[in-house]
Structures are given as C-alpha cells and as structure tokens.
Coordinates of C-alpha atoms and ligand atoms in Angstrom, one line a residue:
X2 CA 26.7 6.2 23.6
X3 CA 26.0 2.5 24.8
X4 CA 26.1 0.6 21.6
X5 CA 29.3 0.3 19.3
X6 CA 30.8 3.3 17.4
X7 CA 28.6 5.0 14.8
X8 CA 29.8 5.9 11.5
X9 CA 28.9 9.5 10.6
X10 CA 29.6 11.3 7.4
X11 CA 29.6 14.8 7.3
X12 CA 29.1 17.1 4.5
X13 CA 29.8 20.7 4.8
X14 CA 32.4 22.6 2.4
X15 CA 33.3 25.3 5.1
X16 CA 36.8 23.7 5.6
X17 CA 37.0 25.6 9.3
X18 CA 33.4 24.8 10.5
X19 CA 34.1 21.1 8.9
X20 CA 36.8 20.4 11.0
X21 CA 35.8 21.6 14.6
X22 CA 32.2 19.7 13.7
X23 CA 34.5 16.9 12.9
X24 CA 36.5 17.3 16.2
X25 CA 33.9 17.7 18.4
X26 CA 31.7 14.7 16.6
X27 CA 34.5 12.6 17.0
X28 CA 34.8 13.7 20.8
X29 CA 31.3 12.2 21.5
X30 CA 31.7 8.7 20.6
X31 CA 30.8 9.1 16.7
X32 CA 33.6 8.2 14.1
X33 CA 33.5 10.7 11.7
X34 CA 34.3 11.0 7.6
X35 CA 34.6 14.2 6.0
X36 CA 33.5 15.1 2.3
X37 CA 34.0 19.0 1.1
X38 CA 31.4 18.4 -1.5
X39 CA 28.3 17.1 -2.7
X40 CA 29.8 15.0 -5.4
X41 CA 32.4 13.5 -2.6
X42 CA 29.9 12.2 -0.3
X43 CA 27.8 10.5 -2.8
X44 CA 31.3 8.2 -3.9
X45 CA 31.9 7.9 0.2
X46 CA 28.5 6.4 0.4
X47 CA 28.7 4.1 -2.4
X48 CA 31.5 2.8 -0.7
X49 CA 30.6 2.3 3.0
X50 CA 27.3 2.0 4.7
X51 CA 27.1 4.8 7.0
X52 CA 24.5 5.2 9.9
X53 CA 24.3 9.0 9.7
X54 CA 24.7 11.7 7.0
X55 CA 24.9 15.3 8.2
X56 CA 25.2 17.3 5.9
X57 CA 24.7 21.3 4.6
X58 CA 21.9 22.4 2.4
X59 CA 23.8 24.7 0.2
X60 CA 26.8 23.1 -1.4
X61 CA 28.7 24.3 -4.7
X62 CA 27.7 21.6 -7.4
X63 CA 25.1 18.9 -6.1
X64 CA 23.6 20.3 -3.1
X65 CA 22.3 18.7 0.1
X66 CA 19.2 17.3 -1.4
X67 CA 20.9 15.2 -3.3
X68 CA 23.7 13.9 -0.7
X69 CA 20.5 12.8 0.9
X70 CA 18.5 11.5 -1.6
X71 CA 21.7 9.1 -2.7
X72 CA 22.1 8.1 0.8
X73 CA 18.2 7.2 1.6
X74 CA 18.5 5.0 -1.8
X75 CA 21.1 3.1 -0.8
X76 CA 20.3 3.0 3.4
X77 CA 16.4 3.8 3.7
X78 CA 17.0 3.5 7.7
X79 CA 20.1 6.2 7.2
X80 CA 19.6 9.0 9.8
X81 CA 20.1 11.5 7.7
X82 CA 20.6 15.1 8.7
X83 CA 20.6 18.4 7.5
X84 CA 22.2 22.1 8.2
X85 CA 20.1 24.9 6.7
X86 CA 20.9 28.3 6.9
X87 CA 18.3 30.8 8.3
X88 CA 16.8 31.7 4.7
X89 CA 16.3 28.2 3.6
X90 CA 14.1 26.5 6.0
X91 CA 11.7 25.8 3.8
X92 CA 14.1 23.8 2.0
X93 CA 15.2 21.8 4.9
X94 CA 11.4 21.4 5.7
X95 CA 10.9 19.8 2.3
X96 CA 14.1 17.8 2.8
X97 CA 12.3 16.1 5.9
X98 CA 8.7 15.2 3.8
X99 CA 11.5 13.5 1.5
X100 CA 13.2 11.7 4.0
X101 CA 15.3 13.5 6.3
X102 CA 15.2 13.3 9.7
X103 CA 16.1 16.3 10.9
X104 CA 17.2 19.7 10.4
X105 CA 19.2 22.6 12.5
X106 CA 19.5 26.2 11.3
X107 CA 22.6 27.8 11.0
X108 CA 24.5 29.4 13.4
X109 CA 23.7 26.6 15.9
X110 CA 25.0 25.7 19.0
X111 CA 26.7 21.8 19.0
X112 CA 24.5 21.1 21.9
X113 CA 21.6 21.6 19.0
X114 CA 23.0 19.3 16.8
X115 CA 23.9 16.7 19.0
X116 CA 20.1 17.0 20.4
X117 CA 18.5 16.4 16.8
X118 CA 21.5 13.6 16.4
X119 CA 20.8 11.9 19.4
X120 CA 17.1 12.0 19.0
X121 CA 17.3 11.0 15.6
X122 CA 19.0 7.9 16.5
X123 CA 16.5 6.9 19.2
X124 CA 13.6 7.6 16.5
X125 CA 15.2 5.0 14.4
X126 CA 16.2 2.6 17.2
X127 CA 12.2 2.9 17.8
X128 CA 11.5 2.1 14.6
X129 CA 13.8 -1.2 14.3
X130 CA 13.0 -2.2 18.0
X131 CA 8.9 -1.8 16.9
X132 CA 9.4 -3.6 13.7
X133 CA 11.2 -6.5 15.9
X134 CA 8.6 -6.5 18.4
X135 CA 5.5 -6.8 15.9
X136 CA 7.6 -9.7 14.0
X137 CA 6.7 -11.1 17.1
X138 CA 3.1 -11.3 16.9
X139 CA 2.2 -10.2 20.9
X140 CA -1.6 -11.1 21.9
X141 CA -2.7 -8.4 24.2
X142 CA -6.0 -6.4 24.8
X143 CA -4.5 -4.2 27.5
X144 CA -2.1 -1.4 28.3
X145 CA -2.3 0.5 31.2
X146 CA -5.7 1.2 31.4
X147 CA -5.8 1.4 27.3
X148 CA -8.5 -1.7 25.6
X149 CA -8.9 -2.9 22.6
X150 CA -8.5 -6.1 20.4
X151 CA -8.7 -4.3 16.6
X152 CA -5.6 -4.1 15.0
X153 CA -5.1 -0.5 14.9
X154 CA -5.3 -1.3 18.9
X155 CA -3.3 -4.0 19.2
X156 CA -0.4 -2.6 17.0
X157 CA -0.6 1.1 19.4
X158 CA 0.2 -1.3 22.4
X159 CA 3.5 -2.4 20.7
X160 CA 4.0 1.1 19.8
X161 CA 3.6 2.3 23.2
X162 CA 5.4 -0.1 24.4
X163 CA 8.5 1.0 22.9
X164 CA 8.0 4.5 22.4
X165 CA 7.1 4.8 26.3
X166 CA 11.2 3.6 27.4
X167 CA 12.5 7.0 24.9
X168 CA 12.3 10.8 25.5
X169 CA 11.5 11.8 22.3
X170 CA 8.0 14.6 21.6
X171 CA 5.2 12.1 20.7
X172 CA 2.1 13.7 18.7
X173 CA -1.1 11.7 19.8
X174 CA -3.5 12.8 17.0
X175 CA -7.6 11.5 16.9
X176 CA -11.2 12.7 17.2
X177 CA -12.9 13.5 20.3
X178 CA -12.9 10.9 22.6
X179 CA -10.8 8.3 21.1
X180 CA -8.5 8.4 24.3
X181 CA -5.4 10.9 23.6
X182 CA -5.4 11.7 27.1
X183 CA -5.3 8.4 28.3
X184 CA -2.5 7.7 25.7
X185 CA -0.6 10.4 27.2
X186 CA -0.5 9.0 30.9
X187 CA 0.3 5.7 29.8
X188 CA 3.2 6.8 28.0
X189 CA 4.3 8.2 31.1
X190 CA 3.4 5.6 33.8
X191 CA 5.5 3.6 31.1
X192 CA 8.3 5.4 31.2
X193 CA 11.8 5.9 33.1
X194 CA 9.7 9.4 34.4
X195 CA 7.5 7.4 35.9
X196 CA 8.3 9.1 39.3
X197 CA 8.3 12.3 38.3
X198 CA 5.4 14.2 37.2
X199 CA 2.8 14.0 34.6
X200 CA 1.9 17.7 34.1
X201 CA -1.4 18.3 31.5
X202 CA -2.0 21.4 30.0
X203 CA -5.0 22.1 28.1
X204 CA -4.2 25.2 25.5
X205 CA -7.5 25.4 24.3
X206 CA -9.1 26.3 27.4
X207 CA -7.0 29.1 28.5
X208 CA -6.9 32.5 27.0
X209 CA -3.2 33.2 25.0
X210 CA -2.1 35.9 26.9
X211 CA -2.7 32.9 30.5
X212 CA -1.3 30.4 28.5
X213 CA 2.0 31.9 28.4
X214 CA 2.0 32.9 32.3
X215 CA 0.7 29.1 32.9
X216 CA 3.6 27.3 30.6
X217 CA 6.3 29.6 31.5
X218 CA 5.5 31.3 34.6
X219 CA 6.3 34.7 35.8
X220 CA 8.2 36.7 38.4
X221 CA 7.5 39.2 41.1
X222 CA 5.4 42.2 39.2
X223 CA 6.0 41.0 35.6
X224 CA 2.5 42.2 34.9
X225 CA -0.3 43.6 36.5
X226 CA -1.3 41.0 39.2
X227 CA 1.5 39.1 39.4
X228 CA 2.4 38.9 43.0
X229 CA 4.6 36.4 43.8
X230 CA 6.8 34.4 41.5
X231 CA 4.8 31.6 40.0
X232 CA 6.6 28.3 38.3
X233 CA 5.2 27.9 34.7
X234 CA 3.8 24.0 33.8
X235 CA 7.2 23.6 32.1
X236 CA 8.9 24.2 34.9
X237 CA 6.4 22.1 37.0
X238 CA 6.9 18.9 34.6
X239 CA 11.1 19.4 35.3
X240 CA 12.4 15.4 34.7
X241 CA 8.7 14.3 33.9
X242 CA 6.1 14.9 31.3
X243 CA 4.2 17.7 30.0
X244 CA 1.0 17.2 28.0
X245 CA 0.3 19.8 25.7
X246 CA -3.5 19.4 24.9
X247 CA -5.1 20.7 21.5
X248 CA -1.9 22.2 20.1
X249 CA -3.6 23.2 17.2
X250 CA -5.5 26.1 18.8
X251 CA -1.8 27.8 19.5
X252 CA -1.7 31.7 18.4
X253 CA 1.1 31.8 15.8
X254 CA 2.9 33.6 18.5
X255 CA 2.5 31.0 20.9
X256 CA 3.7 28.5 18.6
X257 CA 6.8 30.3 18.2
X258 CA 8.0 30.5 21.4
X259 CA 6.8 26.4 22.0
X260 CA 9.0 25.4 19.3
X261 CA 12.3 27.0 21.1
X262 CA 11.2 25.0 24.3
X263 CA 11.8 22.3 21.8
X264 CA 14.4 22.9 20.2
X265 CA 16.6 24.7 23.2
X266 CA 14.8 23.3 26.1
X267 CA 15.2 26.7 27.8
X268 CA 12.7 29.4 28.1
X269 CA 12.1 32.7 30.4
X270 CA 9.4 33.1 33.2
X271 CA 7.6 36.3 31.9
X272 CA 9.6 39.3 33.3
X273 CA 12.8 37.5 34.3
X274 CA 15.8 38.3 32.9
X275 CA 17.5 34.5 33.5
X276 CA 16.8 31.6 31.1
X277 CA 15.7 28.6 33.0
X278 CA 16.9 25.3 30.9
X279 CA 14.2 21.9 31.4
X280 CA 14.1 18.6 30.6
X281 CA 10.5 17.4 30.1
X282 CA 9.4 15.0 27.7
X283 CA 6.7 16.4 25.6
X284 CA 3.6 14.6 24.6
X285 CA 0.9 17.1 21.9
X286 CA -2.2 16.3 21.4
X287 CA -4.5 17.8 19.0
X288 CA -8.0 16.8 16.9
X289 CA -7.5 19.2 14.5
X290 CA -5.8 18.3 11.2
X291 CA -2.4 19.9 11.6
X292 CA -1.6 18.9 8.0
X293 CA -4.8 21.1 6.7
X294 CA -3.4 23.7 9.1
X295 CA 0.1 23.6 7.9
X296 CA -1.0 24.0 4.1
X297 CA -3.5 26.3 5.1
X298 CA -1.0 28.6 7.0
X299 CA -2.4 28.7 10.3
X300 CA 0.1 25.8 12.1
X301 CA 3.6 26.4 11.7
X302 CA 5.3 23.5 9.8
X303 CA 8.7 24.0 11.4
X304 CA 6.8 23.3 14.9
X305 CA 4.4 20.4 13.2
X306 CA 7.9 18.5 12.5
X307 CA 9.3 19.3 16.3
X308 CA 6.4 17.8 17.5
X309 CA 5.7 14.9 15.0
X310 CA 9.0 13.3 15.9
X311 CA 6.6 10.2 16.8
X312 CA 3.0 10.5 15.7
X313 CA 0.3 8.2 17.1
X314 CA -2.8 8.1 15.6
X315 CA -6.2 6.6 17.6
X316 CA -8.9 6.2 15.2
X317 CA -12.4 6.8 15.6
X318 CA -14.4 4.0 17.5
X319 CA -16.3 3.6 14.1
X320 CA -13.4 2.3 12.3
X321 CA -12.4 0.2 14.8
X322 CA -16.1 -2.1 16.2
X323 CA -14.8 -5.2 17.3
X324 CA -13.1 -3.0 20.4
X325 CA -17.0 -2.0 21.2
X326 CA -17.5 -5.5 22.9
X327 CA -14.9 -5.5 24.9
X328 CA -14.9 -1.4 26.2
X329 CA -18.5 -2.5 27.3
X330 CA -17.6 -5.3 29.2
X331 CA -15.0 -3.1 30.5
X332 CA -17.4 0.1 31.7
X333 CA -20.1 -2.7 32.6
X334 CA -17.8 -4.0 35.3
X335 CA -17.0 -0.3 36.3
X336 CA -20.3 1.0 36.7
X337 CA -21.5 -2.5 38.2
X338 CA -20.3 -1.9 41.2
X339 CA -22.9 -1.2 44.0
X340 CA -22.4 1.6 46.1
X341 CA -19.9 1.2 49.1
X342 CA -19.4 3.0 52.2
X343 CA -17.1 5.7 51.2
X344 CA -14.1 4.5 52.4
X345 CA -14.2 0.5 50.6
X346 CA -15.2 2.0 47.2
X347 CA -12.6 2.8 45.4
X348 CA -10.8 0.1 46.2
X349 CA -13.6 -2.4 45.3
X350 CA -13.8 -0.4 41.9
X351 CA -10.7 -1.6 41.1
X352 CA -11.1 -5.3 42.0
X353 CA -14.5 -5.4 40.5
X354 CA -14.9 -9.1 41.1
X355 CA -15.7 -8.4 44.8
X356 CA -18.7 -11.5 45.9
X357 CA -21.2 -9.3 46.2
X358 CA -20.6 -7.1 43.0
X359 CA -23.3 -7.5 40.1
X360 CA -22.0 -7.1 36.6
X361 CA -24.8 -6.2 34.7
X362 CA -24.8 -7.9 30.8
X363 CA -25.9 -6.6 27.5
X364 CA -28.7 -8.0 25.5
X365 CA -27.5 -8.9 22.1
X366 CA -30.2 -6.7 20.5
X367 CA -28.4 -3.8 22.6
X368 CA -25.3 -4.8 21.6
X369 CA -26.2 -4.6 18.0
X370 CA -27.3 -1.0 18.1
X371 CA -24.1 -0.6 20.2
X372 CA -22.0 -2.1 16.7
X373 CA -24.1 -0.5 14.2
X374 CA -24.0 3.4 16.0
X375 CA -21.4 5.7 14.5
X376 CA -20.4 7.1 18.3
X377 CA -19.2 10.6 16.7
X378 CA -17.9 11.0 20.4
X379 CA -16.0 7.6 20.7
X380 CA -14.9 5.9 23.6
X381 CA -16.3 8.8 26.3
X382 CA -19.6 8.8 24.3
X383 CA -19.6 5.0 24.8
X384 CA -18.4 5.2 28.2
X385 CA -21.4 7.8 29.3
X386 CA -23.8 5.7 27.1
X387 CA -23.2 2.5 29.5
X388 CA -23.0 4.3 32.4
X389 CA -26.4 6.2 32.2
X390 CA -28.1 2.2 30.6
X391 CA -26.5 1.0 34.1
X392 CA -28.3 3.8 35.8
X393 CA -31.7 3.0 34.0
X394 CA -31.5 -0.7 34.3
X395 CA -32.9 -0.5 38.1
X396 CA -32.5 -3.7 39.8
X397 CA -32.4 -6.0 36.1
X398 CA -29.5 -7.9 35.6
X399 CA -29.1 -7.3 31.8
X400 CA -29.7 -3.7 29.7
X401 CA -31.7 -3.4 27.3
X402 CA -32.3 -1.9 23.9
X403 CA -34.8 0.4 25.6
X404 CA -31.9 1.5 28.4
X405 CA -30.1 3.5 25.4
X406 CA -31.1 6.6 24.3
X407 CA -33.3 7.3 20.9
X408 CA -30.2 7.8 18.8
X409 CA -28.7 4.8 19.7
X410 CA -31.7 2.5 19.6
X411 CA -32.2 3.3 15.9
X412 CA -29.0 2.9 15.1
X413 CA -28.9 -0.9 14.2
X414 CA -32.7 0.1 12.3
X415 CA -30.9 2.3 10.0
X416 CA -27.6 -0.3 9.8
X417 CA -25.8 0.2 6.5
X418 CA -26.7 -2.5 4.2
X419 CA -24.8 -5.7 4.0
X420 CA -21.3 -5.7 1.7
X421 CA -23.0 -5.7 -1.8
X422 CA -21.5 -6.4 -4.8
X423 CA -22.5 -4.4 -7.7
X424 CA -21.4 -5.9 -10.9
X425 CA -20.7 -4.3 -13.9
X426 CA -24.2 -5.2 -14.8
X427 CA -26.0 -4.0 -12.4
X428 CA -28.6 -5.5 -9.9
X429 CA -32.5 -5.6 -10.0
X430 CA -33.0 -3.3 -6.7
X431 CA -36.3 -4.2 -6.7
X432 CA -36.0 -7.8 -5.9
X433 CA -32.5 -7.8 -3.8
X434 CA -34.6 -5.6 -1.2
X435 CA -37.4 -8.7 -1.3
X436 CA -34.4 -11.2 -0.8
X437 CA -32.9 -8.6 2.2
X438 CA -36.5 -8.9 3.7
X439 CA -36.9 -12.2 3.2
X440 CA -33.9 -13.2 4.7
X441 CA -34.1 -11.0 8.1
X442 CA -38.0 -12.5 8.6
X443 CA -36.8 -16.0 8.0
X444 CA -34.0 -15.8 10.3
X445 CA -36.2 -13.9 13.0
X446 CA -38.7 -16.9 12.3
X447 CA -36.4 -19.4 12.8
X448 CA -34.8 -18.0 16.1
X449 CA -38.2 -17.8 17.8
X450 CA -39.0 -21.2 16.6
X451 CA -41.6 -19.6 14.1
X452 CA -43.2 -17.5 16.6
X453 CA -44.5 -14.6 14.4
X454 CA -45.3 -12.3 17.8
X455 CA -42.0 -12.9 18.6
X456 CA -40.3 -12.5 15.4
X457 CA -41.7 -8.9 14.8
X458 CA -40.7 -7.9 18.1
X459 CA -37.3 -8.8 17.3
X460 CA -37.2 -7.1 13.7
X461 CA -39.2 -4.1 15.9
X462 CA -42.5 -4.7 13.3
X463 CA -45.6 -4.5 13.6
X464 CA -47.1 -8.2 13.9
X465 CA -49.6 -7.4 10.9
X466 CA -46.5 -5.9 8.9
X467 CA -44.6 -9.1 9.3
X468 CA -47.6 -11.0 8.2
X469 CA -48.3 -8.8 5.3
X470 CA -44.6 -8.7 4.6
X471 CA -45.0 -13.0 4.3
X472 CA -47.5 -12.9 2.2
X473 CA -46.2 -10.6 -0.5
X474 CA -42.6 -12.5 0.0
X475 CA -43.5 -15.9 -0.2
X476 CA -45.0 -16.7 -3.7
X477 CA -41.7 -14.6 -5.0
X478 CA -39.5 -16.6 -2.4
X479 CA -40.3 -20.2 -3.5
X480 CA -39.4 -21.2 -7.4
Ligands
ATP17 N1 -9.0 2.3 24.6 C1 -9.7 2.7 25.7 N2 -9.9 1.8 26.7 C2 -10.5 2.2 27.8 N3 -11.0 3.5 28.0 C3 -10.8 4.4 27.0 C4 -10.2 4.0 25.8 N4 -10.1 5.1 25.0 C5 -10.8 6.1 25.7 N5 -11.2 5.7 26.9 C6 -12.0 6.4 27.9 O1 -12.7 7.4 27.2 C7 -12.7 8.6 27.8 C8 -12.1 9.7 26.9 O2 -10.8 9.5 26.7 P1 -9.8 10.7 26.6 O3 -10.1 11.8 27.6 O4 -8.4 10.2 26.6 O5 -10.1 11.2 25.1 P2 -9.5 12.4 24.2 O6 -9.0 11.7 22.9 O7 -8.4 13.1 25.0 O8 -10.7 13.3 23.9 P3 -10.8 14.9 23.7 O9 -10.2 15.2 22.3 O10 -12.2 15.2 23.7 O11 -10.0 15.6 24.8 C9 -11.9 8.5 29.1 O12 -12.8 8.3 30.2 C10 -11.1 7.2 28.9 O13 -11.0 6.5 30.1
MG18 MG1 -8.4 15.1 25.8

C-alpha cells in the first residue's frame, strides 16, 4: 500500500476466524481494530474515524446492517464491507443498494477479500480524485478520439480521465450508437495496459455454447471439432483489456461462470483439468436495462454489482444537441478528404488540414434539421448521415437540406414547439398559433430583407400560402 496506514475495523464474532483475519490484515499494511459484536463496533466508530468497516452479516444482537448503516452516517465515504454467508446473499446484495461497497461469501479465500478491499479503496480514491478534478473546472471537447462539449460530455472526460489510470470492471451503459465501444478503447489507450491488448468480445453475436469456447478456450478434443488447443479471449486479453459487449444477452449460465472470472480471476479452458488464473481489466457494455433485467429475473444481480463497480452512462445524442455541431464538423473534416493514392491516405485522414483538402460546410437550414432530429441511432446514425450528404454534395462546397435523407429533412418541420408556459389559467391556443406564425414569417421576412419568394422558401411554403398566411395575420397582428 503506497499511502499512509489505513485504519480498518473488523467485525466478526468468530473469535478464531477474528483473529487470523486480524493477523493477516494487519500483515498487509492495514492497522486493524477488532469488535466481537454489533453493539461494540458501533461505540468503536463513534470514537475514531475509520477508513474501512468489514464486517459479518449475521451477528448476535445488532447485526451487520446496522454496523454499517452507523458507520456510513457518520463517514459517507467509509469503505464499508461485508461477509455473508452462502444463504444470505440477498442480504449482502441489499446491504450494497444501501451503501456497502462490497460483499464476499463465506468460506472465502483472503486473497478474495483483499481483492474486494483493495478495489474498494481504489473505487473510492476515484471518487475523491474525480470530485477534485471537477472542482477544477477543466475546458475540454476531446478525449481520445471521444467529442463533445455538453456537460454530460465534458464531465465523462474527467471521469475517464481518472477511471482510465485504475483496474477496476467499468460498466459503459447507453443506446445504440452513443459510443460504448469507443469508450471502451479509450479507457484502455488511457491506461497503464496501454501496451498490452485490447481484446473485444461481442456476446450477442455468438451462439452460448461458442461463447464459452471463445472466452475460455478449449483443449485438444474437448468437444467435437476441437483440434488443437485454442486460447479463450480471456486468456488472449492476459495484462490488458477485455471488452465484454452486450452483457445483457448472457444465458443465466453464462453469467455464472463470468462472475467467477470476476471474482477469482481464474477460469478453465473447456476440457482442461488445470485452472488458468488472469489478470484482465474488464470493461461491460450493454443497452439493455440491466436494472429491468435484475428485477425482472433475467440478469443476475450478484454479477450486475461485479460489473457495476464503475458505471458510465452515455446518453442518447437527443439529450445532449449542442455536441451535434461539433461531431459534424468533426465527420465533415473526415469525410472531406479527397481520395489519395492508396498509400498517402490514411495518413492525410488524420491531418485533415492537408492544402489541398476541401472541408465541406453545413448550411444552417441543414443544421437545423440536424438539431431538431431525434437520431434514435446516435452518433453512428449521425456519422452515416454526413458521410452519405458528403457523398451527394458532388463538387458543392456546402450540404444542403436536400443532401439529407426525407426523415431528416422534416425533422426541423415537425420541431417541438418552443418552451411554453401554460399557466394555471390556461392559454387561448387559437391565437398563440397566430403569434407562432406570425413570428416565424416576420423573422423569415426580415432575414431576406422582405423578399416574400425568398421567405417561403426558407419557411418551405408555398409563396401564395405565405401571402395568404399575411393577410389573415396582419389585421390580428397590429392593435
Ligand atoms: N463522442 C463521440 N465522438 C466522436 N465519435 C463518436 C462519438 N460517439 C460515437 N462516435 C462514433 O459513432 C460510432 C458508433 O460508436 P460505438 O460503436 O462506440 O457505439 P456503441 O455505443 O458501441 O453502439 P452499439 O450499442 O450499437 O454497439 C463510431 O463510429 C464512433 O466513432
Ligand atoms: Mg458497440
């Protein structure tokens, strides 16, 4: 341990298992108090500020639940820990929604508790070193191939930031397209297993019975077919990391044998009798709701809490608009680029301000329907959207409204209406749609310097609907 002694206080009334916990605790850096009861802790932590509570489920009088409960009131960034035994993980799981941050079952090996300890501590180090580096209000629109200027975006930079330097399972959660994967390599090009490799498994595309030959591998003639002996993903990823793609799609007997990997970092190849021990760094991804699936039964919550040691969340592009400038100027400069001979390209597609490189531009009217779409596909939707406009533009030098397909054309037609007010007394509907119409022709009018041609083309009317629209508006428009 780098930093100064942690105090640890451990609950457990076994005297015998107390005391060798205690010894062998104390033998890895920690310095250790001991309370035989439930009642005993709670006056131990009234009295000092601990960093750590371990402490056993099932005690006679106040139970565990309470030990931790008194210690999170006192310490909310206690690491507190609990020991379960094997019929009460459900408790232990509810222990965790309430605060805890870990759990091991009983019997465990002290290699399993000092895993969940250590990672426990890193989790919270994260959390102080995160809340640090946010105080410090960092400007940036980048990481690793990541964009984005929103909040939500510029507050997953910190995060990745410092979650990137630890070894602890990360959970990247998010719809379709919102960039999990690319979250996932950043992580790792950001982290100490930099070197190693990035290993990507997608467990939704394989069928279960592959899925467990491709994660753990096999030997000679474990199964019909199986020639040679073939290293699993796991094995594969060895010092680097594995991304585990849409998790949630795991048979509940696949699940089972991923949360071991996580808890024991050790596994078999199919058919071998040896237990081959890992360390990979673990990053899920999933854009299922694993909460639904937990409560629903079909997700395992013991393994939702292995892998939710750090969850990231990317939301939907629609939630987040003021990054839609700024990924469009980004895939405008990729797709720019003219054709090279084969060898210069991909070089110049990096560099992207080459002399003879034209970035295309966006007309603003594009660029609204850009805002106002929903993009149910995100970022790759937005992406393939630009790319195929680029494609269409022919030799122009800006895109048009008419280089994006139907769906996005009529996008900024059907634009929600503006942030409305409704008081308690209502509104006349009638007339706030006159105002609404009134307004949009006006400012039309005005921006072509009164041009009615021009002005319906820009509100996409008819020349004799604008007119007609005038007419009926005006009279109302003027007292
Ligand atoms: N913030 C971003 N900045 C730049 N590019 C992004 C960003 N987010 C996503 N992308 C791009 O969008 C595309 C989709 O991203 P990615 O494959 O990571 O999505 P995903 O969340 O894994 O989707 P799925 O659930 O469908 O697998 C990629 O081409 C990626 O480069
Ligand atoms: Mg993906």
């Amino acid at each position: 341990m780098a930093e100064s002694k942690k105090h640890l206080l451990l609950v457990e009334d076994e005297t015998p298992l107390r005391e060798a916990l205690a010894e062998r605790l104390a033998e890895q850096g920690f310095d250790v108090t001991q309370a035989d009861s439930g009642e005993q802790a709670i006056e131990q932590l009234a009295e000092f500020a601990f960093d750590i509570v371990i402490t056993d489920l099932r005690l006679p009088g106040l139970d565990g639940t309470r030990v931790l409960e008194a210690a999170l009131l006192r310490y909310p960034d206690i690491v507190g820990i609990i020991v379960t035994g094997y019929g009460t993980v459900k408790d232990a799981v509810e222990a965790i929604k309430r605060g805890a941050t870990d759990f091991v079952t009983k019997p465990f090996q002290f290699d399993e508790l000092l895993h969940a300890l250590n990672s426990a501590l890193e989790k919270r180090r994260l959390k102080a070193e995160n809340a640090y580096l946010r105080s410090q209000l960092q400007e940036r629109y980048k990481f690793d191939g990541l964009i984005g200027r929103s909040p939500a975006m510029r507050a997953l930079f910190q995060l990745l930031e410092t979650v990137s330097s630890s070894a602890s399972t990360i959970l990247v959660t998010g719809e379709t397209g919102t960039g999990k994967e690319v979250v996932a390599r950043a992580i790792h090009h950001n982290s100490p297993r930099r070197a190693q490799r990035f290993v990507a498994l997608n467990c939704g595309a394989i069928p279960e019975t592959l899925l467990e030959a491709e994660l753990f591998g096999h030997v000679r003639g474990a199964f019909t077919g199986a020639i040679g002996t073939r290293q699993g993903r796991l094995e594969q990823a060895h010092k680097g990391t594995l991304f585990m793609d849409e998790v949630g799609t795991m048979s509940p007997g696949m699940q089972m044998k991923l949360l071991r990997v996580l808890q024991e970092r050790e596994f078999e190849r199919i058919g071998d009798t040896h237990t081959t021990r890992v360390d990979v760094r673990v990053v899920a991804a999933t854009n299922s709701d694993l909460h639904r699936m937990v409560s629903e039964g079909t997700f395992r919550e013991d393994l939702f809490y292995r892998l939710n040691i750090i969850p990231i969340h990317l939301p939907p592009l629609r939630e987040r608009k003021e990054d839609i400038p700024l990924l469009v100027q980004h895939f405008l400069k990729k797709f720019s680029v003219p054709e090279q001979p084969a060898a210069a390209s991909r070089q110049s597609h990096s560099r992207g301000s080459e002399p003879d490189s034209r970035v295309l531009s966006m007309s603003q009217q594009a660029m609204r329907c850009l805002m106002a779409y929903a993009w149910p596909g995100n970022v790759r939707q937005l992406e393939n959207a630009i790319e195929r406009a680029v494609a269409l533009s022919g030799g122009r030098m800006q895109i048009e409204t008419s280089d994006l397909t139907a769906d996005i054309q009529q996008a900024s037609n059907g634009a929600a209406a503006p942030d409305v007010n409704l008081p308690e007394g209502g509104i006349d509907f009638e007339r706030y749609i006159n105002r609404i119409e009134h307004d949009l022709i006006r400012r039309a009018l005005e921006k072509t310097g009164g041009n009615k041609g021009q002005a319906s083309k820009l509100l996409n009317l008819k020349r004799t609907t604008l007119v007609e629209k005038l007419k009926r508006l005006e009279p109302r428009a003027s007292p």
